[in-house]
Coordinates of C-alpha atoms in Angstrom, one line a residue:
Chain A
M12 CA -20.5 2.8 -19.1
Q13 CA -17.0 1.4 -18.9
L14 CA -15.3 -0.7 -16.2
T15 CA -11.5 -0.9 -15.8
I16 CA -10.1 -3.5 -13.6
L17 CA -7.1 -2.3 -11.6
G18 CA -6.7 -5.4 -9.5
C19 CA -8.6 -8.7 -9.0
H20 CA -6.6 -10.9 -6.7
S21 CA -7.4 -11.8 -3.2
A22 CA -5.3 -11.9 0.0
T23 CA -1.6 -10.9 -0.6
P24 CA -0.4 -8.6 -3.4
R25 CA 2.4 -9.8 -5.6
I26 CA 4.4 -8.4 -8.5
S27 CA 1.7 -9.4 -11.0
A28 CA -1.3 -9.9 -8.7
H29 CA -2.9 -6.7 -7.7
Q30 CA -5.6 -6.5 -5.1
T31 CA -9.2 -5.5 -5.6
A32 CA -9.8 -2.1 -7.2
Q33 CA -11.9 -1.0 -10.1
V34 CA -12.9 2.2 -11.9
L35 CA -16.4 2.6 -13.2
E36 CA -17.0 5.4 -15.7
I37 CA -20.8 6.1 -15.8
K38 CA -22.5 9.2 -17.0
N39 CA -19.6 11.5 -16.5
H40 CA -18.7 10.0 -13.1
V41 CA -15.5 8.2 -12.3
F42 CA -16.3 5.9 -9.4
L43 CA -13.5 4.0 -7.6
I44 CA -14.6 0.7 -6.2
D45 CA -12.4 -0.8 -3.5
C46 CA -8.8 0.3 -3.0
G47 CA -6.3 -2.5 -2.2
E48 CA -2.6 -1.6 -1.5
G49 CA -1.0 -0.1 -4.5
T50 CA -4.2 1.1 -6.1
Q51 CA -2.8 4.6 -6.6
V52 CA 0.0 3.3 -8.7
Q53 CA -2.4 1.2 -10.8
L54 CA -4.5 4.4 -11.3
R55 CA -1.4 6.1 -12.7
K56 CA -0.6 3.1 -14.8
Y57 CA -4.0 3.0 -16.5
K58 CA -4.0 6.8 -16.7
V59 CA -7.1 7.5 -14.6
K60 CA -7.2 11.2 -13.7
F61 CA -7.1 11.5 -9.9
N62 CA -9.2 14.6 -9.9
R63 CA -12.1 12.9 -11.6
I64 CA -12.5 10.5 -8.7
K65 CA -15.1 12.1 -6.4
H66 CA -16.7 9.0 -5.0
I67 CA -15.0 5.9 -3.5
F68 CA -17.0 2.8 -2.5
I69 CA -15.3 0.4 -0.1
S70 CA -17.0 -3.0 0.2
H71 CA -15.4 -4.1 3.5
L72 CA -12.5 -3.7 5.9
H73 CA -10.3 -6.6 4.9
G74 CA -6.9 -5.2 3.8
D75 CA -7.0 -6.4 0.2
H76 CA -10.0 -4.1 -0.3
Y77 CA -8.9 -0.9 1.4
F78 CA -5.2 -0.7 2.5
G79 CA -4.5 1.6 -0.4
L80 CA -7.1 4.1 0.6
I81 CA -5.0 6.1 3.1
G82 CA -2.2 6.4 0.6
L83 CA -4.5 7.6 -2.1
V84 CA -6.1 10.2 0.2
S85 CA -2.7 11.4 1.2
T86 CA -1.6 11.7 -2.4
F87 CA -4.7 13.7 -3.3
R88 CA -3.6 16.1 -0.6
L89 CA 0.0 16.3 -1.8
L90 CA -1.3 17.0 -5.3
T91 CA -3.2 20.0 -3.8
R92 CA -6.6 18.6 -4.7
D93 CA -9.5 20.9 -3.7
T94 CA -12.5 18.8 -5.0
D95 CA -14.7 17.2 -2.4
L96 CA -14.1 13.4 -1.9
H97 CA -17.0 11.2 -0.8
I98 CA -16.1 7.8 0.8
Y99 CA -18.8 5.1 1.3
G100 CA -17.8 2.2 3.5
P101 CA -18.3 0.4 6.8
K102 CA -18.1 1.8 10.2
G103 CA -14.5 2.2 11.3
L104 CA -13.2 3.4 8.0
E105 CA -13.4 7.0 8.9
E106 CA -11.6 6.3 12.2
V107 CA -8.7 4.5 10.4
I108 CA -8.2 7.3 7.9
M109 CA -8.5 10.1 10.4
L110 CA -6.2 8.5 12.9
Q111 CA -3.5 8.2 10.3
M112 CA -4.0 11.7 9.1
K113 CA -3.7 13.0 12.7
L114 CA -0.6 11.0 13.4
G115 CA 1.0 12.3 10.3
G116 CA 0.2 15.9 11.4
S117 CA -1.8 16.0 8.2
W118 CA -5.0 17.4 6.9
T119 CA -6.8 17.7 3.6
N120 CA -7.2 20.8 1.4
F121 CA -10.4 19.3 0.2
K122 CA -13.6 18.2 2.0
L123 CA -13.4 14.5 3.0
I124 CA -16.9 13.2 3.5
F125 CA -17.5 9.8 5.0
H126 CA -20.8 8.0 4.4
E127 CA -21.0 5.2 7.0
L128 CA -22.8 2.1 5.8
T129 CA -24.4 0.0 8.5
S130 CA -27.7 -1.4 7.0
K131 CA -28.1 -5.1 6.4
E132 CA -30.8 -4.3 3.7
S133 CA -30.1 -2.9 0.3
E134 CA -30.2 0.8 0.4
L135 CA -29.8 3.8 -2.0
I136 CA -26.6 5.5 -1.0
Y137 CA -26.0 7.8 -3.9
E138 CA -28.3 9.5 -6.4
D139 CA -28.3 12.3 -8.9
D140 CA -30.0 13.2 -12.1
T141 CA -28.3 10.4 -14.1
V142 CA -27.3 7.6 -11.8
E143 CA -28.1 5.8 -8.6
V144 CA -26.0 3.5 -6.4
H145 CA -27.5 0.8 -4.1
T146 CA -25.8 -1.4 -1.7
I147 CA -25.9 -5.2 -2.2
P148 CA -25.7 -6.8 1.3
L149 CA -23.1 -9.6 1.1
K150 CA -22.3 -12.4 3.5
H151 CA -18.6 -12.5 4.4
R152 CA -16.5 -12.8 7.6
V153 CA -17.0 -9.1 8.3
Y154 CA -19.7 -6.6 7.4
T155 CA -19.6 -6.3 3.6
N156 CA -21.6 -4.6 0.8
G157 CA -21.5 -5.0 -2.9
F158 CA -22.7 -2.1 -5.0
L159 CA -25.2 -1.8 -7.8
F160 CA -24.6 1.1 -10.2
K161 CA -27.6 2.0 -12.4
E162 CA -28.1 4.6 -15.0
K163 CA -31.4 6.4 -14.6
V164 CA -33.9 6.3 -17.3
G165 CA -33.3 9.3 -19.5
E166 CA -35.7 11.6 -21.4
R167 CA -37.9 10.3 -24.2
K168 CA -36.5 11.1 -27.7
L169 CA -38.2 13.5 -30.0
D170 CA -39.4 12.0 -33.3
M171 CA -38.9 15.2 -35.3
N172 CA -40.8 14.0 -38.4
A173 CA -43.9 13.2 -36.3
I174 CA -43.5 16.5 -34.4
L175 CA -43.4 18.6 -37.6
N176 CA -46.2 16.6 -39.2
N177 CA -48.4 17.2 -36.1
D178 CA -47.6 20.9 -36.0
I179 CA -46.3 20.9 -32.4
D180 CA -44.9 24.2 -31.1
V181 CA -41.2 24.1 -29.9
A182 CA -42.4 25.3 -26.5
Y183 CA -43.8 21.8 -25.9
Y184 CA -40.5 19.9 -26.6
R185 CA -39.5 19.9 -22.9
K186 CA -42.8 18.4 -21.8
L187 CA -42.6 15.8 -24.7
K188 CA -39.2 14.6 -23.5
Q189 CA -40.7 14.2 -20.0
G190 CA -43.5 12.0 -21.5
A191 CA -46.5 14.3 -21.5
D192 CA -49.2 14.5 -24.2
V193 CA -49.4 17.9 -25.8
I194 CA -51.9 20.1 -27.8
N195 CA -51.0 21.0 -31.3
E196 CA -51.5 24.3 -33.1
A197 CA -55.0 23.2 -34.2
G198 CA -55.9 22.6 -30.6
V199 CA -56.0 18.8 -30.8
L200 CA -54.5 16.6 -28.1
V201 CA -51.6 14.4 -29.5
K202 CA -50.5 11.4 -27.5
N203 CA -46.8 11.4 -26.4
E204 CA -46.2 8.0 -27.9
D205 CA -47.0 9.4 -31.4
L206 CA -44.3 12.1 -31.0
T207 CA -41.5 10.4 -29.2
T208 CA -39.5 7.2 -29.0
D209 CA -38.3 5.3 -25.9
P210 CA -35.2 6.7 -24.1
T211 CA -31.8 5.0 -24.6
P212 CA -32.0 1.7 -22.6
T213 CA -30.3 2.1 -19.2
K214 CA -27.3 0.0 -18.2
S215 CA -26.4 -1.4 -14.8
Y216 CA -23.3 -2.9 -13.2
A217 CA -23.2 -5.0 -10.0
F218 CA -20.0 -5.5 -8.0
C219 CA -20.2 -8.4 -5.6
S220 CA -17.0 -9.1 -3.6
D221 CA -16.5 -10.7 -1.1
T222 CA -19.2 -13.2 -0.3
V223 CA -20.2 -16.7 0.4
Y224 CA -22.7 -18.2 -2.0
N225 CA -25.8 -16.1 -1.4
E226 CA -28.9 -16.3 -3.5
S227 CA -30.6 -13.5 -1.6
I228 CA -28.7 -11.0 -3.7
V229 CA -30.4 -12.3 -6.9
P230 CA -33.5 -10.1 -6.7
I231 CA -31.3 -7.0 -6.2
I232 CA -29.1 -7.7 -9.2
K233 CA -31.8 -9.2 -11.5
D234 CA -31.2 -8.5 -15.2
V235 CA -28.0 -6.5 -14.5
D236 CA -25.9 -5.9 -17.6
L237 CA -22.6 -6.8 -16.1
L238 CA -22.1 -8.7 -12.9
Y239 CA -18.6 -8.9 -11.3
H240 CA -18.8 -11.7 -8.9
E241 CA -16.0 -13.0 -6.7
S242 CA -14.8 -16.5 -7.4
T243 CA -11.9 -17.0 -5.0
F244 CA -11.7 -20.7 -5.6
L245 CA -12.3 -23.4 -8.2
E246 CA -14.8 -26.1 -7.3
K247 CA -12.0 -28.5 -6.5
H248 CA -11.2 -26.3 -3.5
E249 CA -14.9 -25.8 -2.5
K250 CA -14.1 -27.0 1.0
N251 CA -12.1 -23.8 1.5
A252 CA -14.9 -21.5 0.2
F253 CA -17.5 -21.8 2.9
P254 CA -15.3 -21.5 6.0
T255 CA -13.6 -18.4 4.5
K256 CA -17.0 -17.1 3.2
H257 CA -16.0 -17.1 -0.4
C258 CA -17.3 -18.6 -3.7
T259 CA -16.2 -20.9 -6.4
A260 CA -16.4 -20.1 -10.1
K261 CA -19.4 -22.4 -10.4
Q262 CA -21.2 -20.8 -7.6
A263 CA -20.6 -17.3 -9.1
A264 CA -22.0 -18.6 -12.4
N265 CA -25.1 -20.0 -10.6
I266 CA -25.8 -16.5 -9.2
A267 CA -25.3 -15.0 -12.6
K268 CA -27.7 -17.5 -14.2
Q269 CA -30.4 -16.9 -11.6
A270 CA -30.0 -13.1 -12.0
Q271 CA -30.0 -13.5 -15.8
A272 CA -27.0 -11.2 -15.8
K273 CA -26.1 -10.3 -19.4
Q274 CA -22.4 -10.9 -18.7
L275 CA -20.5 -12.3 -15.7
V276 CA -17.0 -11.3 -14.9
L277 CA -15.1 -13.4 -12.4
G278 CA -12.5 -12.0 -10.0
H279 CA -10.9 -12.1 -6.6
F280 CA -8.8 -15.1 -7.5
S281 CA -6.7 -16.8 -4.8
T282 CA -3.1 -16.4 -5.6
R283 CA -2.7 -20.2 -5.5
Y284 CA -3.9 -20.4 -9.2
D285 CA -1.6 -19.9 -12.1
D286 CA -4.1 -20.7 -14.9
L287 CA -7.2 -18.4 -14.5
N288 CA -8.8 -19.9 -17.6
E289 CA -9.9 -22.8 -15.5
F290 CA -12.3 -20.3 -13.7
K291 CA -13.8 -19.4 -17.0
S292 CA -14.4 -22.9 -18.2
E293 CA -15.8 -24.0 -14.9
A294 CA -18.3 -21.2 -14.8
Q295 CA -19.2 -21.7 -18.4
E296 CA -20.5 -25.2 -17.6
V297 CA -23.3 -23.3 -15.8
Y298 CA -23.7 -20.1 -17.7
Q299 CA -22.2 -19.0 -21.0
P300 CA -21.4 -15.2 -21.1
V301 CA -18.4 -15.4 -18.8
D302 CA -15.1 -13.5 -18.8
I303 CA -12.3 -13.3 -16.3
A304 CA -11.0 -10.1 -14.8
A305 CA -7.4 -9.0 -15.2
A306 CA -5.5 -5.8 -14.2
G307 CA -5.9 -3.3 -17.1
K308 CA -8.8 -5.1 -18.7
V309 CA -11.6 -2.8 -19.8
F310 CA -15.3 -3.9 -20.1
Q311 CA -17.7 -1.8 -22.1
I312 CA -21.2 -2.0 -20.8
Chain B
M20 CA 26.8 -6.3 6.2
Q21 CA 24.6 -5.6 3.2
L22 CA 22.0 -3.0 2.5
T23 CA 19.3 -3.4 -0.2
I24 CA 17.3 -0.4 -1.2
L25 CA 13.6 -1.3 -1.8
G26 CA 12.5 2.3 -2.4
C27 CA 14.0 5.7 -2.0
H28 CA 11.5 8.3 -3.2
S29 CA 9.5 10.7 -1.1
A30 CA 5.9 11.7 -1.1
T31 CA 3.7 9.8 -3.7
P32 CA 4.5 6.4 -5.1
R33 CA 4.7 6.0 -8.9
I34 CA 5.2 3.1 -11.2
S35 CA 9.0 3.4 -11.0
A36 CA 9.3 5.5 -7.8
H37 CA 8.9 3.4 -4.7
Q38 CA 8.8 4.9 -1.2
T39 CA 11.2 4.5 1.6
A40 CA 12.1 0.9 2.6
Q41 CA 15.4 -0.9 3.0
V42 CA 16.6 -4.2 4.2
L43 CA 19.8 -4.4 6.2
E44 CA 21.5 -7.8 6.6
I45 CA 23.8 -7.7 9.6
K46 CA 25.2 -10.6 11.5
N47 CA 22.5 -13.1 10.6
H48 CA 19.7 -10.5 11.1
V49 CA 17.4 -9.2 8.4
F50 CA 16.2 -5.8 9.6
L51 CA 13.5 -3.9 7.7
I52 CA 13.9 -0.1 7.8
D53 CA 10.7 1.8 7.0
C54 CA 7.9 0.4 5.0
G55 CA 6.2 2.6 2.5
E56 CA 3.2 1.4 0.5
G57 CA 4.0 -1.5 -1.7
T58 CA 7.0 -2.6 0.3
Q59 CA 5.8 -6.2 0.5
V60 CA 5.8 -6.5 -3.3
Q61 CA 9.4 -5.0 -3.4
L62 CA 10.4 -7.6 -0.8
R63 CA 9.1 -10.3 -3.1
K64 CA 10.8 -8.7 -6.1
Y65 CA 14.2 -8.7 -4.5
K66 CA 13.6 -12.1 -3.0
V67 CA 13.9 -11.2 0.7
K68 CA 12.5 -14.1 2.7
F69 CA 9.6 -12.8 4.8
N70 CA 10.3 -15.1 7.7
R71 CA 13.8 -13.8 8.2
I72 CA 12.4 -10.4 9.1
K73 CA 12.0 -10.3 12.8
H74 CA 12.6 -6.6 13.5
I75 CA 11.1 -3.6 11.7
F76 CA 12.2 0.0 12.4
I77 CA 9.9 2.8 11.5
S78 CA 11.4 6.3 11.4
H79 CA 8.2 8.4 11.6
L80 CA 4.5 8.4 10.8
H81 CA 4.4 10.0 7.4
G82 CA 2.7 7.7 4.9
D83 CA 5.7 7.3 2.6
H84 CA 7.5 5.6 5.5
Y85 CA 4.9 3.2 6.9
F86 CA 1.7 2.8 4.9
G87 CA 2.9 -0.6 3.7
L88 CA 3.3 -1.9 7.3
I89 CA -0.3 -3.0 7.9
G90 CA -0.3 -4.9 4.6
L91 CA 3.0 -6.6 5.4
V92 CA 1.8 -7.7 8.9
S93 CA -1.4 -9.0 7.3
T94 CA 0.5 -10.9 4.7
F95 CA 2.7 -12.4 7.4
R96 CA -0.5 -13.7 9.1
L97 CA -1.9 -15.1 5.8
L98 CA 1.4 -16.9 5.3
T99 CA 0.9 -18.5 8.7
R100 CA 4.0 -17.0 10.2
D101 CA 4.7 -18.1 13.8
T102 CA 7.9 -16.1 14.4
D103 CA 7.8 -13.1 16.8
L104 CA 7.8 -9.7 15.1
H105 CA 9.3 -6.7 16.8
I106 CA 8.2 -3.3 15.5
Y107 CA 10.1 -0.1 16.7
G108 CA 8.4 3.2 16.0
P109 CA 6.7 6.3 17.3
K110 CA 3.7 6.4 19.6
G111 CA 0.6 5.8 17.6
L112 CA 1.9 3.1 15.3
E113 CA 0.6 0.3 17.5
E114 CA -2.9 2.0 17.6
V115 CA -3.0 2.2 13.8
I116 CA -2.0 -1.4 13.3
M117 CA -4.2 -2.8 16.0
L118 CA -7.2 -0.8 14.9
Q119 CA -7.0 -2.2 11.4
M120 CA -6.5 -5.7 12.7
K121 CA -9.5 -5.3 14.9
L122 CA -11.8 -3.9 12.1
G123 CA -10.7 -6.8 9.8
G124 CA -11.7 -9.3 12.5
S125 CA -8.1 -10.3 12.3
W126 CA -5.4 -11.5 14.6
T127 CA -1.8 -12.7 14.3
N128 CA -0.6 -16.3 14.8
F129 CA 2.7 -14.8 15.9
K130 CA 3.6 -12.4 18.7
L131 CA 3.5 -8.8 17.5
I132 CA 5.6 -6.7 19.9
F133 CA 5.6 -3.0 19.7
H134 CA 8.5 -0.9 21.0
E135 CA 7.3 2.6 21.4
L136 CA 9.9 5.3 20.8
T137 CA 9.4 8.6 22.6
S138 CA 12.9 9.8 23.6
K139 CA 14.4 12.9 22.0
E140 CA 17.9 11.7 22.9
S141 CA 19.7 8.8 21.1
E142 CA 19.0 5.6 22.9
L143 CA 19.9 1.9 22.6
I144 CA 16.7 0.2 21.4
Y145 CA 18.0 -3.3 20.4
E146 CA 21.0 -5.3 21.5
D147 CA 22.2 -8.9 21.4
D148 CA 25.6 -10.6 21.3
T149 CA 26.5 -9.3 17.9
V150 CA 24.7 -6.1 17.1
E151 CA 23.2 -2.9 18.7
V152 CA 20.7 -0.5 17.3
H153 CA 20.6 3.1 18.5
T154 CA 18.1 5.8 17.6
I155 CA 19.3 9.0 15.8
P156 CA 16.9 11.8 16.8
L157 CA 16.1 13.7 13.7
K158 CA 14.3 17.0 13.2
H159 CA 11.3 16.7 10.9
R160 CA 7.6 17.9 10.9
V161 CA 6.6 15.0 13.2
Y162 CA 8.6 13.0 15.8
T163 CA 11.3 11.1 13.8
N164 CA 14.2 8.9 14.4
G165 CA 17.0 7.6 12.2
F166 CA 18.7 4.4 13.2
L167 CA 22.4 3.5 13.8
F168 CA 23.2 -0.2 13.3
K169 CA 26.5 -1.3 14.8
E170 CA 28.2 -4.6 14.8
K171 CA 29.7 -5.4 18.2
V172 CA 33.4 -6.0 18.6
G173 CA 33.8 -9.7 18.2
E174 CA 36.3 -12.1 19.9
R175 CA 40.0 -11.8 19.5
K176 CA 41.4 -14.2 16.9
L177 CA 43.7 -17.1 17.9
D178 CA 47.2 -17.0 16.4
M179 CA 47.6 -20.7 16.2
N180 CA 51.3 -20.6 15.4
A181 CA 52.0 -18.6 18.5
I182 CA 49.7 -20.7 20.6
L183 CA 51.5 -23.9 19.6
N184 CA 54.9 -22.4 20.0
N185 CA 54.0 -21.2 23.5
D186 CA 52.6 -24.6 24.5
I187 CA 49.1 -23.3 25.5
D188 CA 46.5 -25.8 26.6
V189 CA 43.3 -25.9 24.5
A190 CA 41.3 -25.3 27.7
Y191 CA 42.5 -21.6 27.6
Y192 CA 41.3 -20.8 24.0
R193 CA 38.0 -19.4 25.2
K194 CA 39.8 -17.0 27.7
L195 CA 42.2 -16.1 25.0
K196 CA 39.5 -15.1 22.6
Q197 CA 38.0 -12.9 25.4
G198 CA 41.4 -11.1 25.8
A199 CA 42.8 -12.7 28.9
D200 CA 46.5 -13.5 29.5
V201 CA 47.0 -17.2 30.2
I202 CA 49.6 -19.6 31.8
N203 CA 51.4 -22.1 29.6
E204 CA 52.2 -25.7 30.3
A205 CA 55.6 -24.6 31.8
G206 CA 53.7 -22.3 34.3
V207 CA 54.8 -19.1 32.6
L208 CA 52.3 -16.2 32.1
V209 CA 51.9 -15.3 28.4
K210 CA 50.4 -12.0 27.3
N211 CA 47.2 -12.2 25.3
E212 CA 48.6 -9.9 22.7
D213 CA 51.3 -12.4 21.9
L214 CA 48.8 -15.2 21.2
T215 CA 45.9 -13.4 19.5
T216 CA 45.2 -10.8 16.9
D217 CA 42.6 -8.1 16.8
P218 CA 39.0 -9.0 16.1
T219 CA 37.6 -8.3 12.7
P220 CA 36.9 -4.6 12.5
T221 CA 33.2 -3.8 13.2
K222 CA 31.0 -2.1 10.7
S223 CA 28.2 0.4 11.1
Y224 CA 25.3 1.8 9.1
A225 CA 23.3 5.0 9.8
F226 CA 19.9 5.6 8.3
C227 CA 18.9 9.3 8.4
S228 CA 15.5 10.1 6.9
D229 CA 13.6 12.5 7.1
T230 CA 15.3 15.5 8.6
V231 CA 16.1 19.1 8.1
Y232 CA 19.8 20.0 8.1
N233 CA 20.9 19.0 11.6
E234 CA 24.5 19.0 12.7
S235 CA 23.6 17.6 16.1
I236 CA 23.5 14.1 14.7
V237 CA 27.2 14.2 13.7
P238 CA 28.6 12.9 17.0
I239 CA 26.1 10.0 17.0
I240 CA 27.1 8.9 13.4
K241 CA 30.8 9.8 13.6
D242 CA 33.0 7.5 11.5
V243 CA 30.1 5.4 10.3
D244 CA 30.9 3.1 7.4
L245 CA 27.8 3.9 5.4
L246 CA 25.5 6.9 5.9
Y247 CA 22.2 7.0 4.1
H248 CA 21.0 10.6 4.3
E249 CA 17.9 12.0 2.9
S250 CA 18.3 14.6 0.1
T251 CA 14.8 15.4 -1.0
F252 CA 15.9 18.5 -2.9
L253 CA 18.7 19.9 -5.0
E254 CA 20.3 23.1 -3.8
K255 CA 18.4 25.1 -6.4
H256 CA 15.2 24.2 -4.5
E257 CA 16.7 24.9 -1.1
K258 CA 13.9 27.3 -0.3
N259 CA 11.6 24.2 -0.2
A260 CA 13.8 22.2 2.1
F261 CA 13.6 24.2 5.3
P262 CA 9.8 24.7 5.5
T263 CA 9.2 21.0 4.8
K264 CA 12.1 20.0 7.1
H265 CA 14.1 18.3 4.5
C266 CA 17.7 18.5 3.1
T267 CA 19.4 19.2 -0.1
A268 CA 22.1 17.0 -1.5
K269 CA 24.7 19.5 -0.5
Q270 CA 23.5 19.6 3.1
A271 CA 23.6 15.8 3.2
A272 CA 27.1 15.9 2.0
N273 CA 28.0 18.4 4.7
I274 CA 26.7 16.1 7.4
A275 CA 28.7 13.2 5.8
K276 CA 31.9 15.3 5.7
Q277 CA 31.6 16.4 9.3
A278 CA 30.9 12.8 10.4
Q279 CA 33.7 11.5 8.2
A280 CA 31.3 8.8 6.9
K281 CA 33.3 6.3 4.8
Q282 CA 30.4 6.4 2.2
L283 CA 27.4 8.6 1.7
V284 CA 24.3 7.3 0.0
L285 CA 21.7 9.8 -1.0
G286 CA 17.9 9.1 -1.1
H287 CA 14.4 10.2 -0.4
F288 CA 14.3 12.1 -3.7
S289 CA 11.4 14.3 -4.6
T290 CA 9.5 12.9 -7.5
R291 CA 10.0 16.2 -9.4
Y292 CA 13.5 15.1 -10.4
D293 CA 14.1 13.0 -13.5
D294 CA 17.9 13.0 -13.4
L295 CA 19.1 11.8 -10.0
N296 CA 22.8 12.1 -11.1
E297 CA 22.5 15.8 -10.3
F298 CA 22.2 14.8 -6.6
K299 CA 25.5 12.9 -6.8
S300 CA 27.4 15.7 -8.5
E301 CA 26.0 18.3 -6.2
A302 CA 27.0 16.3 -3.1
Q303 CA 30.5 15.5 -4.6
E304 CA 31.3 19.2 -4.6
V305 CA 31.4 18.9 -0.8
Y306 CA 32.4 15.3 -0.2
Q307 CA 33.7 12.6 -2.6
P308 CA 32.5 9.1 -1.6
V309 CA 28.9 9.6 -2.7
D310 CA 26.4 7.2 -4.3
I311 CA 22.7 7.5 -5.0
A312 CA 20.1 5.0 -3.9
A313 CA 17.8 3.2 -6.3
A314 CA 15.3 0.4 -5.8
G315 CA 17.1 -2.9 -6.0
K316 CA 20.6 -1.4 -5.5
V317 CA 22.7 -3.3 -3.0
F318 CA 25.5 -1.8 -0.9
Q319 CA 28.1 -4.0 0.6
I320 CA 29.4 -2.5 3.9

């Protein structure tokens, strides 16, 4: 699993401060998470193939998280895309996109499928054989979701030495991978655990932006491998965090600590800060494995 | 009068191909013309003061001409602007902007005044003591206007030598500037033309994008000082121009020649072209004073 940050600043875009957008590569999927203004140019810059993006997840309808979406959808059309595009986001997103398509006398060559999110509880919004995506209800000034991306537990691995020693017919391999006990050539039942080893450990990624300090997300993101959590402010500006429903670096670290996230990545920085290392050191007073996001930075999970 | 190009490419934005947006400085006004995605960052790059923009003119509702508007309006709000903002554009623009403001739980601290354009004839849409702005009806796939910006004829200039020689009281200076004849201290009528010289010649700028080849605009832009005309294609791709309702460089030059524009600036280039000098040389086969637009390029008028 690999996360590429395209932008991680809040509020207003600047020459070197791009707004929220990320690409998560997971089990052959390329998921786009949020889509601030200029995201399509960032996608080009970091050489993400447009056609591989089939699912876009929008956290909420503040401009720094979705104003780039209509441009990206339009570009997909101009590039004669024919692959379905699924967009997950709050009520209203479909209306905004479709209104602009209509006013432009425009259409798509591809199926544009909106999945409207309205629940205030965590819910499974995407699932296939290899991954699942759950919402993480966040508390912000408008209806907002984070997203939890989880690899599914794969098949058990065949222990070929044990299998040969136990004289197991090849016809049973499929069942073995699925965890079943099998009967060997001599008619004896052999336990699965003697013939296979555990599947590759699964990985997970939680995206949490934007939100006020909110411990109720901890059970949802418990033991996550990588947690991206917003930290719009430093603690010295904590008085700005609550009214705007944002977090400080220290608050983000507190969430990471409670969730025992294996790594915390901070983002959604207010453009008032020049030195982002202060975010890292502030968070590390609470929790050690901290990194800060930056456009173009890649995190291996 | 000074024109700064912020972007002059069509269709899809790329790292070094920004979409249509221009800033016209005229008689103390800073007019923004079109506003493709990323325009606010281009404004920062070329150091245009946001607060000086009080009027935005949108030609039509294709994304490469207005997808940056909602982001710019939002940024104005975040920067606590309190100056009125006038937006001139086609029907539907207000709905798009207001829907996104509403969904973001947003508002403006400043008055946002939409001027809906619907006429298919050229009309005066802005006027004050020093400038006027007229629409230039264009023929494109959706309802589209270009814009003609004209300085108004100023006051006549006092010829101080003649005024002193003719013994004219200072109380008459105002009337003289307005063109009236006056009576001198000896009670003799003195003709205005003997006491004043002509006002500074006025300048004009015509923005024409996007449009199919359309000679009916020639009378509107006749003798314009600077004509920006779209030339999406080279003549070798003329077969693409008519169906998409765009022009070639040669067609743009033909319009400039008929209008006797003092200078032609070509823009709205398709991103398929690497060498934009071909546009210039193609146009110069028809009309000599040709330049090509580029982001950051400034034209003095």
